[in-house]
Short mmCIF file of C-alpha atoms and ligand atoms in Angstrom, two decimals:
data_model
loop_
_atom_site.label_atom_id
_atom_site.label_comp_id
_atom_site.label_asym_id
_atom_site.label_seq_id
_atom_site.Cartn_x
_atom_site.Cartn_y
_atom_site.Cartn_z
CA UNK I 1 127.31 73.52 110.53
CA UNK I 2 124.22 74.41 108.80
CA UNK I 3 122.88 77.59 107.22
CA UNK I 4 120.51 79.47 108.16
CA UNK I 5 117.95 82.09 107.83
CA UNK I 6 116.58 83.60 111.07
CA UNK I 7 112.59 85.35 110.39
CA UNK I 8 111.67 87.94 113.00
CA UNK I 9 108.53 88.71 112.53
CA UNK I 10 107.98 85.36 111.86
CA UNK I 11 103.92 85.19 112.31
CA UNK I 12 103.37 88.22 110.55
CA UNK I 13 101.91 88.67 107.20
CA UNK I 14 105.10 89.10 105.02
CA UNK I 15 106.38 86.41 106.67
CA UNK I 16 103.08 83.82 105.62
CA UNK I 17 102.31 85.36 102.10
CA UNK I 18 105.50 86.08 100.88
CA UNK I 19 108.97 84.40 102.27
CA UNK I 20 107.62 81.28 103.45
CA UNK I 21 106.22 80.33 100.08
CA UNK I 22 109.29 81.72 98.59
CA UNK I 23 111.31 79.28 100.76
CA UNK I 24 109.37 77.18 99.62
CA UNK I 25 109.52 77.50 95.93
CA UNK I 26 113.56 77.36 96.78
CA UNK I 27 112.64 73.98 98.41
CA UNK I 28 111.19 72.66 95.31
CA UNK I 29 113.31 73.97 92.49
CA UNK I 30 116.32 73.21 94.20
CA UNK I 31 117.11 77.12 94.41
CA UNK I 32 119.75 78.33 97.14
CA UNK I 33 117.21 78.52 99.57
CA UNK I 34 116.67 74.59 99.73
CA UNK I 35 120.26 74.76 101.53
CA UNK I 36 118.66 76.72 104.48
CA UNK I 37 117.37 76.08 108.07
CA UNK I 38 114.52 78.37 109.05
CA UNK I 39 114.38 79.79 112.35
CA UNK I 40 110.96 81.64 113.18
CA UNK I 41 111.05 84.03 115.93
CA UNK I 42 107.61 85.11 117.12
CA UNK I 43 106.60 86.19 120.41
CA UNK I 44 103.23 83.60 120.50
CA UNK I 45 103.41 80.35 122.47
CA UNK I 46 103.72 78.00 119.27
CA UNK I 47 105.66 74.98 119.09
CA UNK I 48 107.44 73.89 115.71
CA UNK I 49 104.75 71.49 115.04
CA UNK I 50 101.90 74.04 115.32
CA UNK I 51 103.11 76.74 113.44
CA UNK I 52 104.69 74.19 110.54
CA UNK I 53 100.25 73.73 110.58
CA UNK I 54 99.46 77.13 110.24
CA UNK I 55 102.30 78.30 107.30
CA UNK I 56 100.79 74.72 105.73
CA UNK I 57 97.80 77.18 104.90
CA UNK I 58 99.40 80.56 103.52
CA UNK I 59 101.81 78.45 101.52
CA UNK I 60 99.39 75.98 99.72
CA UNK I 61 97.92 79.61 99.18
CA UNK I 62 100.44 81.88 98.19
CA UNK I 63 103.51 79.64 96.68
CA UNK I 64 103.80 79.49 92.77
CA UNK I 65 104.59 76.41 92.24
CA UNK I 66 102.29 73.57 92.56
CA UNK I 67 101.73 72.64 96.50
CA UNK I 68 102.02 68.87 97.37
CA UNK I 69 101.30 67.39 101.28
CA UNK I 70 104.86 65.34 100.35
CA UNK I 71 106.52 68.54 99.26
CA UNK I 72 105.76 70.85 101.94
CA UNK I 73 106.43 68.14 104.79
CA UNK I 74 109.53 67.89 103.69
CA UNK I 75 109.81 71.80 103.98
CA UNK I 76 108.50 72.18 106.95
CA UNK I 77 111.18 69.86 109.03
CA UNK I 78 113.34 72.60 108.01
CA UNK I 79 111.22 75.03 109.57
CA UNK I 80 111.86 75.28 113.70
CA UNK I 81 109.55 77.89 115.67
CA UNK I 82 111.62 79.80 118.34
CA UNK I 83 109.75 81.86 120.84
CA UNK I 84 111.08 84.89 122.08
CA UNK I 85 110.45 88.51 122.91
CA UNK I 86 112.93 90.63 120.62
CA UNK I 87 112.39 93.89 121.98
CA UNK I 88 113.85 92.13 125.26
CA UNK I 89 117.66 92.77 124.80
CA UNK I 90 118.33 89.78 127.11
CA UNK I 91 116.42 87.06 125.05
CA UNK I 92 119.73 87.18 123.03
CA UNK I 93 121.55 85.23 124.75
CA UNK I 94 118.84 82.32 124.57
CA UNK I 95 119.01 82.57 121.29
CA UNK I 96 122.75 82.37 120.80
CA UNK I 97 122.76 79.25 122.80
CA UNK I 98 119.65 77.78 120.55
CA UNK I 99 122.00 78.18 117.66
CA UNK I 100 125.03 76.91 119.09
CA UNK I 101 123.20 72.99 120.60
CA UNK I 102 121.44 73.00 116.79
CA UNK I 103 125.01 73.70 114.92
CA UNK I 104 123.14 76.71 113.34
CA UNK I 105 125.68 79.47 111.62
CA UNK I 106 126.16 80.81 108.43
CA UNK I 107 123.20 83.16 109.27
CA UNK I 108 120.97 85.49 107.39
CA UNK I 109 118.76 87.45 109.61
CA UNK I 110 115.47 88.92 107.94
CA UNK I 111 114.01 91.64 109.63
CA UNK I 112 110.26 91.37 108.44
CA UNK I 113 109.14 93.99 111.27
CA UNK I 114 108.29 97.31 111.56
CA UNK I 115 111.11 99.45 111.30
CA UNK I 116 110.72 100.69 115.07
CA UNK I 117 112.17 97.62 115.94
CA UNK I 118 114.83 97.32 114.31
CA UNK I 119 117.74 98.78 115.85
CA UNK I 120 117.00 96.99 118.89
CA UNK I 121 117.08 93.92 116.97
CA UNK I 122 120.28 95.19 115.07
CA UNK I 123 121.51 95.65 118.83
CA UNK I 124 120.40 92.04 119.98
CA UNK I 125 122.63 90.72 117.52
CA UNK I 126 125.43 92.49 118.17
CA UNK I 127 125.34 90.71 121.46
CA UNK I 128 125.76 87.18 119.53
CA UNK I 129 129.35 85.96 118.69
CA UNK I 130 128.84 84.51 114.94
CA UNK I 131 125.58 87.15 114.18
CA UNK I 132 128.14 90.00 112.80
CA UNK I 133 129.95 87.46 110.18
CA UNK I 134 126.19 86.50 109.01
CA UNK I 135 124.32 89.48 106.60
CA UNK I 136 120.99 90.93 107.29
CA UNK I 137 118.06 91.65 105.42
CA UNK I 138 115.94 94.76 106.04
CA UNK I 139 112.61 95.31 104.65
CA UNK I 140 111.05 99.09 103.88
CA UNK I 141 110.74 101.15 105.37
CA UNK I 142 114.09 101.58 106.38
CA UNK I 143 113.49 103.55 109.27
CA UNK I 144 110.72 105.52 110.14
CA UNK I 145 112.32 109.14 109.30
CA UNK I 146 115.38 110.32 107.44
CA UNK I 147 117.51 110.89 111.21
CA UNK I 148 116.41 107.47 112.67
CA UNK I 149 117.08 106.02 109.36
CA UNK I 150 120.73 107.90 108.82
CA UNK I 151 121.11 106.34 112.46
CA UNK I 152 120.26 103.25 112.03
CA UNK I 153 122.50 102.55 108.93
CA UNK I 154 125.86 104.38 110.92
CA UNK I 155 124.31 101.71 113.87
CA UNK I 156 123.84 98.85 111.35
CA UNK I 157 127.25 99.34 109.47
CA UNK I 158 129.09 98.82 112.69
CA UNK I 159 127.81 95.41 113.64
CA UNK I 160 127.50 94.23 110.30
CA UNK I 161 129.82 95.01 107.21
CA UNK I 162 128.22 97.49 104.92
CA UNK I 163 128.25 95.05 102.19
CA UNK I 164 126.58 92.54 104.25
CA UNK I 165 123.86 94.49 104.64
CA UNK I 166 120.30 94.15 102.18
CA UNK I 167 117.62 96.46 102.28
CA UNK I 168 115.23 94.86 100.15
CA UNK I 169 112.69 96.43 97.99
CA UNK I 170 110.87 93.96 96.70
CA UNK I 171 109.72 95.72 93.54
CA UNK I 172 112.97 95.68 92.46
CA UNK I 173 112.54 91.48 92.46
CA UNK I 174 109.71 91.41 90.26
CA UNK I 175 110.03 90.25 86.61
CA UNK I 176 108.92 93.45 84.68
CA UNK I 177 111.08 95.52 86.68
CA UNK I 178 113.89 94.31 85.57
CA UNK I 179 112.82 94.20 81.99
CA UNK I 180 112.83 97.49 81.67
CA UNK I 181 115.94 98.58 80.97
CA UNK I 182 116.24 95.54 78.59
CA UNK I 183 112.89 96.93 76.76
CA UNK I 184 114.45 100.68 76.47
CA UNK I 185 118.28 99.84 75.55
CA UNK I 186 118.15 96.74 73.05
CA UNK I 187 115.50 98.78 71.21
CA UNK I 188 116.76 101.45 68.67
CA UNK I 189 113.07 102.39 68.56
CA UNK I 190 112.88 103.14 72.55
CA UNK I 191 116.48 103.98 73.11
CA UNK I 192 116.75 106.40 70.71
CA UNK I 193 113.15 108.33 71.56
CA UNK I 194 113.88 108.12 75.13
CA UNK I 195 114.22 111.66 75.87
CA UNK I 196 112.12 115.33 75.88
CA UNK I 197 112.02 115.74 72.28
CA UNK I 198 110.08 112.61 72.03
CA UNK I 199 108.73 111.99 75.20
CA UNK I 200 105.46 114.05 76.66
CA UNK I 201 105.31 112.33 79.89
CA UNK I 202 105.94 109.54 82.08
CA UNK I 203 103.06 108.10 84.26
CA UNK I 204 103.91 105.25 87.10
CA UNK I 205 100.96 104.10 88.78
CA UNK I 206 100.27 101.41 91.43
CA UNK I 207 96.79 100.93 91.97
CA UNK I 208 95.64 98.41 94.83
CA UNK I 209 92.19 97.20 95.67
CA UNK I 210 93.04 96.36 99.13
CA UNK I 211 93.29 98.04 102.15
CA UNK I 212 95.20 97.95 105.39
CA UNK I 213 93.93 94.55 105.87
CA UNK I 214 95.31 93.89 109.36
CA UNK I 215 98.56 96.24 109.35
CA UNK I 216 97.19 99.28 110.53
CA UNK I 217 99.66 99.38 113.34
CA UNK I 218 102.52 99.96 111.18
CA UNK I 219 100.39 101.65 108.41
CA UNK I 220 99.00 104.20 110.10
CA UNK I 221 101.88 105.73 111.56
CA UNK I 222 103.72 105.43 107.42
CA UNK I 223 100.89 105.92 104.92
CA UNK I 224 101.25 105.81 100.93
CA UNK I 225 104.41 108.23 100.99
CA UNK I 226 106.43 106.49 103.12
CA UNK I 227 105.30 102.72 102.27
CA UNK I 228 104.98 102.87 98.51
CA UNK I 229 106.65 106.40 96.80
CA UNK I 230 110.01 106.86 99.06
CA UNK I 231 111.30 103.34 97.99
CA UNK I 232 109.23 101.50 95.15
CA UNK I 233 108.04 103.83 93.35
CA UNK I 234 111.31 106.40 93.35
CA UNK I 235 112.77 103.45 92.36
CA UNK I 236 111.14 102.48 89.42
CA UNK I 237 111.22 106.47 88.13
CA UNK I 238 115.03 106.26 88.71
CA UNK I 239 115.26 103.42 86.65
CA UNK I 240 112.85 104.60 83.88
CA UNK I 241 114.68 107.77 83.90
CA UNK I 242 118.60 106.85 83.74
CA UNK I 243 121.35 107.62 81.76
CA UNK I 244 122.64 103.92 80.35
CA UNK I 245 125.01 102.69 83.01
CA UNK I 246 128.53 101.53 82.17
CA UNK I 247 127.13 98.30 83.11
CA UNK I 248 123.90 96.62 84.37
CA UNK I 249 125.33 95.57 87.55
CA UNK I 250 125.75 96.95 91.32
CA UNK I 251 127.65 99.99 91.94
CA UNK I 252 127.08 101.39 87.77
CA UNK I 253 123.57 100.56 87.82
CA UNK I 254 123.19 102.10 91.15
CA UNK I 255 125.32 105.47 90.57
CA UNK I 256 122.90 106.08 87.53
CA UNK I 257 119.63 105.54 89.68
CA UNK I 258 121.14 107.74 92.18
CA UNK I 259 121.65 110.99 89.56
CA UNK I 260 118.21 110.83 88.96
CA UNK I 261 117.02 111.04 92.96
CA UNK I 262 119.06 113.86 93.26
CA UNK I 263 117.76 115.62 89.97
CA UNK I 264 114.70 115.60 91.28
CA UNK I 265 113.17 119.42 91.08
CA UNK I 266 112.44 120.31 95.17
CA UNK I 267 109.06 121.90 96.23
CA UNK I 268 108.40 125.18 97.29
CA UNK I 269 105.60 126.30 99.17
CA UNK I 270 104.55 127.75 95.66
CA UNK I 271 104.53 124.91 93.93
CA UNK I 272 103.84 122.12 96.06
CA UNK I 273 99.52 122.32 95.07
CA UNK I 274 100.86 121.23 91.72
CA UNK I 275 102.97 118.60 93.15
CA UNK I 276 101.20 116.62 95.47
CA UNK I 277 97.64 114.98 96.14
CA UNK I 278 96.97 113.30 99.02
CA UNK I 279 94.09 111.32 99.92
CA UNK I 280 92.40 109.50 102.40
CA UNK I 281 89.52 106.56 101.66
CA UNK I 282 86.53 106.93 103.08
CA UNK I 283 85.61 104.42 106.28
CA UNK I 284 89.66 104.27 106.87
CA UNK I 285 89.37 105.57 110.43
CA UNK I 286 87.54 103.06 111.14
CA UNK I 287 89.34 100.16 110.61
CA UNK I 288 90.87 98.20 113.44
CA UNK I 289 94.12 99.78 114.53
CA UNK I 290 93.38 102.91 113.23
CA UNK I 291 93.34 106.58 115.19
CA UNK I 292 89.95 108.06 114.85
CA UNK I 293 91.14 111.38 113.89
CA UNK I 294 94.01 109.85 111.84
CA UNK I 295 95.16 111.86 108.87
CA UNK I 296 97.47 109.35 107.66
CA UNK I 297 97.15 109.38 103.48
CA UNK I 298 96.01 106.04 101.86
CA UNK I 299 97.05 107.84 98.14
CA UNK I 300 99.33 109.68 96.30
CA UNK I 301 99.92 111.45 93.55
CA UNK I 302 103.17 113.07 92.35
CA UNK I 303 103.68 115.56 89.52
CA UNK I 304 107.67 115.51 89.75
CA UNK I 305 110.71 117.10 87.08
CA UNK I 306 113.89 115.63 86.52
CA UNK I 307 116.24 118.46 85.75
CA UNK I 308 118.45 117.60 83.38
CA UNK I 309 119.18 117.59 79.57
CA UNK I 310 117.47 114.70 78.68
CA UNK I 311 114.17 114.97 80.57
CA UNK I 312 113.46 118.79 80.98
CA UNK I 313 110.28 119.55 82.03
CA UNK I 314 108.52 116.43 81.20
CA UNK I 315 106.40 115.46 83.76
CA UNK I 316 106.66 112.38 85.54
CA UNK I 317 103.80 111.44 86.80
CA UNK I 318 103.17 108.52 89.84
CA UNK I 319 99.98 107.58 92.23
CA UNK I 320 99.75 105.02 94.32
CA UNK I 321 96.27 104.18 96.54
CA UNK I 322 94.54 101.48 98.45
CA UNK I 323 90.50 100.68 98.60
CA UNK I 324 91.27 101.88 94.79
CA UNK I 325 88.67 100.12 91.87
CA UNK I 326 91.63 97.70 90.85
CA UNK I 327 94.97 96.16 91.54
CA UNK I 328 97.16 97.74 88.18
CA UNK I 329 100.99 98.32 88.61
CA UNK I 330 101.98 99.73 85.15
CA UNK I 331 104.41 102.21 83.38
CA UNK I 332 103.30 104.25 80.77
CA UNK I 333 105.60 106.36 78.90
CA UNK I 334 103.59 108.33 76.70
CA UNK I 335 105.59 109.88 73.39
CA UNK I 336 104.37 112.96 71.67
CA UNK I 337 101.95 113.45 69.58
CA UNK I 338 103.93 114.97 66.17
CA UNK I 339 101.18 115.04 63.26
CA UNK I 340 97.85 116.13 63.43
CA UNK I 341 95.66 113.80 63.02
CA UNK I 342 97.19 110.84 64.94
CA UNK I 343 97.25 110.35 68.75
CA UNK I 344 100.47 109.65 71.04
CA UNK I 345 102.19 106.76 70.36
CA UNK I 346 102.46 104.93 74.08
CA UNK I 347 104.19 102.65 75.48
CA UNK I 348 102.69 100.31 78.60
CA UNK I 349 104.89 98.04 80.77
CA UNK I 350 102.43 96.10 82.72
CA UNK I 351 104.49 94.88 85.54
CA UNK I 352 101.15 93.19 87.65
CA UNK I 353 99.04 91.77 87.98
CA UNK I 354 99.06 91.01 84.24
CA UNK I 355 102.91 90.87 83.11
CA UNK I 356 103.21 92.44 79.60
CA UNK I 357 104.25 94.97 77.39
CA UNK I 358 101.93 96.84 75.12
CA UNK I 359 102.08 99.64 72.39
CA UNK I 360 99.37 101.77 71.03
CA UNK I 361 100.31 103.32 67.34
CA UNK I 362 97.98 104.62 64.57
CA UNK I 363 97.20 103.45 61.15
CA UNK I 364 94.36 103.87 58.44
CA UNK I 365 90.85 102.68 59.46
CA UNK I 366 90.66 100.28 56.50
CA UNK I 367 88.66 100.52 53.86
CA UNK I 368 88.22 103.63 51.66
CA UNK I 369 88.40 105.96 54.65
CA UNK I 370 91.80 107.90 55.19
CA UNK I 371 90.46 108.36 58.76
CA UNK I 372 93.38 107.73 61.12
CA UNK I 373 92.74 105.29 64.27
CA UNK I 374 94.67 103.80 66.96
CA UNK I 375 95.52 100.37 67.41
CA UNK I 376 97.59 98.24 69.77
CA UNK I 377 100.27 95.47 70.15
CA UNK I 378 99.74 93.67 73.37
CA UNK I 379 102.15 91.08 74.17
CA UNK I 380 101.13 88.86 77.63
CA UNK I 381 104.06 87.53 79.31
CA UNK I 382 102.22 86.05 82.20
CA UNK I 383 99.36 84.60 79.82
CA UNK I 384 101.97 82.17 78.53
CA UNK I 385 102.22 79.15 81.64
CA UNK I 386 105.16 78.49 81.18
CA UNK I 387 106.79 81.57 82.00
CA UNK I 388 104.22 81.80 84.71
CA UNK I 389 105.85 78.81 86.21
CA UNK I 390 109.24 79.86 85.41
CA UNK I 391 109.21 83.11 86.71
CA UNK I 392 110.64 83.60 90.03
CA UNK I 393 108.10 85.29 92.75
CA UNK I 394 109.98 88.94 93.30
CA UNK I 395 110.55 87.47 97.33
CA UNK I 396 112.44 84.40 96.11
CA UNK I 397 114.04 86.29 93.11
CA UNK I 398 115.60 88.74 96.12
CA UNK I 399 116.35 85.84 98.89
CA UNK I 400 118.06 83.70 96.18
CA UNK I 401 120.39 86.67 94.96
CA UNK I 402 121.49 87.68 99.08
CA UNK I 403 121.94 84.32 99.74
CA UNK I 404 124.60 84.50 96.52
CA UNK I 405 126.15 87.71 98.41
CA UNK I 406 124.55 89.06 94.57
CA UNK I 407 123.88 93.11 95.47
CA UNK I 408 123.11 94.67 92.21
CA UNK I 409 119.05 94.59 93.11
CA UNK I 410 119.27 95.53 96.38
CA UNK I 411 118.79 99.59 97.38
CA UNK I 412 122.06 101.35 98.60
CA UNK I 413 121.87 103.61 101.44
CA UNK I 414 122.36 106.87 99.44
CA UNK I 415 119.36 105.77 97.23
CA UNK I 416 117.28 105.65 100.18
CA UNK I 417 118.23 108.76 101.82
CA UNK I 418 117.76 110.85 98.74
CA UNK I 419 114.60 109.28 98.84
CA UNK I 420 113.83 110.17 102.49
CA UNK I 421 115.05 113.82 101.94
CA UNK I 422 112.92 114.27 98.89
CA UNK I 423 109.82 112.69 100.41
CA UNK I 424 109.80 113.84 103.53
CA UNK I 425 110.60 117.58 102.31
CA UNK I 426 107.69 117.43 100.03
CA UNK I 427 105.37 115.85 102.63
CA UNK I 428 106.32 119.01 105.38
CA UNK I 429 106.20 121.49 102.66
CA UNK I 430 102.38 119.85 101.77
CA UNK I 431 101.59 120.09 106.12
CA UNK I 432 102.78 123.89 106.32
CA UNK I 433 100.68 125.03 103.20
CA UNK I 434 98.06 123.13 105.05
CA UNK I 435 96.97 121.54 102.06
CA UNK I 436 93.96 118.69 102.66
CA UNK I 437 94.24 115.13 102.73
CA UNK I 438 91.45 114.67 100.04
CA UNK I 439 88.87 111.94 100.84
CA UNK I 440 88.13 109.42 97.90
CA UNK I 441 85.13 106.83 97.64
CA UNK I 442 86.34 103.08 97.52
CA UNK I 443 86.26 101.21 94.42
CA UNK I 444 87.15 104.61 92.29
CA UNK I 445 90.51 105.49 90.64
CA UNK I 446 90.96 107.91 93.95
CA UNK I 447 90.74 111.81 94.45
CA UNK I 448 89.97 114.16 91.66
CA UNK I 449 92.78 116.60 92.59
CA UNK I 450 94.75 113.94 91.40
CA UNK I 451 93.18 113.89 87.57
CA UNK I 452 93.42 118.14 88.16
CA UNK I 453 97.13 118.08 88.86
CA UNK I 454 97.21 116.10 85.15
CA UNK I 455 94.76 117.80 83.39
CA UNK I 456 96.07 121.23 83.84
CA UNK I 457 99.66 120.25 81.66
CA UNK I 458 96.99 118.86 79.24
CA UNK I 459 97.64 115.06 80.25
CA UNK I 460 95.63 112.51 81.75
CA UNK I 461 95.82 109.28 83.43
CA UNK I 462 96.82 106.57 80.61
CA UNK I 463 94.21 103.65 80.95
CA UNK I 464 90.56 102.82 82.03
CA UNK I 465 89.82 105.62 84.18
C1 BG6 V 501 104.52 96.70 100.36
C2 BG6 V 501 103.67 97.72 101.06
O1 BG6 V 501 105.86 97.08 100.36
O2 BG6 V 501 104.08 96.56 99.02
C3 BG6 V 501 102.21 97.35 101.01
O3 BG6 V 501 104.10 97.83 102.41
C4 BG6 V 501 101.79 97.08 99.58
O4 BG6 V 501 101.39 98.33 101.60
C5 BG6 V 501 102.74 96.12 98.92
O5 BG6 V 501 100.48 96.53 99.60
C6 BG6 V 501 102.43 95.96 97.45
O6 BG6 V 501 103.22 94.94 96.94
P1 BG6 V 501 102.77 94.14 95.67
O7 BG6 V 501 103.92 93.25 95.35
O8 BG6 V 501 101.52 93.42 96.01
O9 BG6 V 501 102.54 95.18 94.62
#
């Protein structure tokens, strides 16, 4: 019997840029993954051979470790192409019998589709004798509302066991990520100034230079709230924010994270102008795929509280764009500024595309002068190769761990509906005020409002802008 990991979605762009060439990273290192069969389910007419062709390209491209014609051959016989309609609940029982003639069990099943499909997939399966023993990956977002998403995990949890169930967020892979708490709690110098007496805000921003590139279809009906800030981006401010967990792992790690999502101060129709910025960039509604008249927001920025003792009114801060002037994924927690004459001491996670830490501090211009200045330490983890090379891609990070039955870095279901509820509130409150989607030029750092909603609590946006 051989294990194996089922792709639907299998020609889409996930699929080529990110878990191919982190299966085949696995392949090459030796990682869990090189233990797998690949099925690909896609609807085209491909046969194995052709499509092992076309991932040849987007993995030579995409994978991090060195590609070789030897290497990836010997990948790609793992790699079968199975054609199929999966919103047809009767190609199921094709693909049942596929597995059983090729000995296939021991299954993961990745859903890399929109999230429209997949409770029909989830229903598909239940159909197929060995599917409910196997787990199942889901990618964000999970579900397309907080009631279809409630349903589909009550739906999901019956076919598969709840702990056999991964809804990935991928952020929560990626190397910096998970330094984090390693940065704040082994250092006396973070640990102990993480808090509102020292702290004067917190600032989470993913910046992206691209646009919808060709996922408009799913984009269009999300946009930034529902693809970046209800799962990524709540989940990094959870984990910036927590109390120390009894323990790093799973169900401590998790209960912490979850405290914060529900401390989260809700908007009002008084104070959501302060809370939210939405934009749109311009020439969007033209791209392929999307509505003419969409109002769909390609940014967002967040002015939130966490109400409780340690983090009273300080204001964390998060925006998120695409068709911005860079590609910059960064935390900046920004400390108070206590004398005079000195400016805030900060402290920058750079979590992509550079990987890094970096602290600004003052000291004495030198020389005769007393003048005070501000300098930096800047410490590039991704500058040194090596770690380059031995740092697992987020993707293979995440497939390695589920295919260890490893949960701890996987989102639990009451994360993500305290996500949904928060997000989706804010986002209705932001429609009934009628408040605009602000249109931003491309290559900029996106809508003033956004450097408004800042400036009036006398902050600004940490960085180049
Ligand atoms: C995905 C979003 O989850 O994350 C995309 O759906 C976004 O819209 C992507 O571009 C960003 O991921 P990364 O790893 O490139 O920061």
């Amino acid at each position: 019997m051989k294990k194996t990991i089922t792709i639907f979605g299998g020609t889409g762009d996930l699929t080529f840029r990110k878990l191919l060439p982190a299966m085949y990273n696995m392949h090459v290192t030796g990682g869990e993954g090189a233990g797998y069969d690949i099925v690909i389910i896609g609807r085209r007419d491909y046969t194995s051979g052709e499509y092992r062709q076309i991932a040849r390209d987007w993995v030579k491209q995409f994978s991090r470790l060195p590609f070789t014609e030897e290497k990836y051959k010997d990948f790609s016989e793992k790699i079968e192409y199975y054609r199929m309609d999966f919103s047809d609940p009767a190609a199921y029982e094709g693909l049942e019998n596929y597995y059983k003639e090729r000995g296939l069990s021991e299954h993961i099943f990745y859903f890399a589709v929109a999230p429209r499909f997949f409770s029909t997939i989830a229903e598909g399966l239940d159909g197929i004798h060995e599917a409910g023993k196997g787990k199942v990956i889901l990618e964000k977002p999970f579900g397309e509302d907080l009631e279809s998403a409630k349903e589909l995990s009550r739906r999901l949890e019956e076919i598969f066991a709840p702990d056999r169930i991964y809804r990935i967020d991928h952020y929560l892979g990626k190397e910096m990520v998970r330094n984090m708490q390693i940065i704040r709690f082994t250092n006396p110098v973070f640990a102990n100034n993480w808090n509102r007496d020292a702290v004067s805000c917190i600032q989470i921003s993913a910046m992206e230079d691209v646009g919808v590139e060709n996922r408009a279809g799913y984009y269009d009906t999300s946009g930034a709230m529902k693809d970046m800030v209800q799962n990524h981006l709540l989940q990094i401010l959870s984990i910036v924010a927590m109390e120390r967990p009894a323990s790093f792992k799973g169900e401590d790690l998790h209960e912490e994270q979850l405290k914060v999502l529900k401390a989260l101060r809700p908007a009002s129709g008084e104070t959501i102008r302060d809370m939210l910025v939405l934009g749109q960039y311009e020439g969007y509604r033209e791209e392929k795929g999307v509505k003419p008249d969409s109002t769909t927001e390609t940014y967002a920025a967040l002015r939130l509280f966490v109400d409780n003792e340690r983090w009273q009114d300080v204001p964390f801060y998060i925006r998120t764009g695409k068709k911005l002037g860079r590609r910059e994924m960064e935390v900046a927690v920004i400390f108070r500024q206590t004398e005079e004459n000195g400016e805030n001491n900060v402290l920058l996670i750079k979590i992509q595309p550079m990987e890094g830490v970096y602290f600004q501090f003052n000291i004495k211009r030198p020389g005769e002068s007393e003048e005070v200045i501000q300098t930096k330490m800047d410490f590039c983890q991704s500058c040194v190769v090596e770690n380059r090379i031995n740092t697992p891609e987020a993707y293979e990070r995440l497939l390695g761990a589920c295919m260890r039955g490893e949960r701890s870095w996987f989102s639990q279901w009451d994360q993500i509906e305290a996500g949904w509820r928060y997000v989706s509130g804010m986002k209705r409150i932001y429609q009934e005020e009628n408040l605009p989607i602000v249109t931003y030029a491309q290559g900029t750092s996106g809508p003033e409002a956004a450097d408004q909603m800042l400036n009036t609590m006398g902050h600004s946006w940490f960085g180049q802008d």
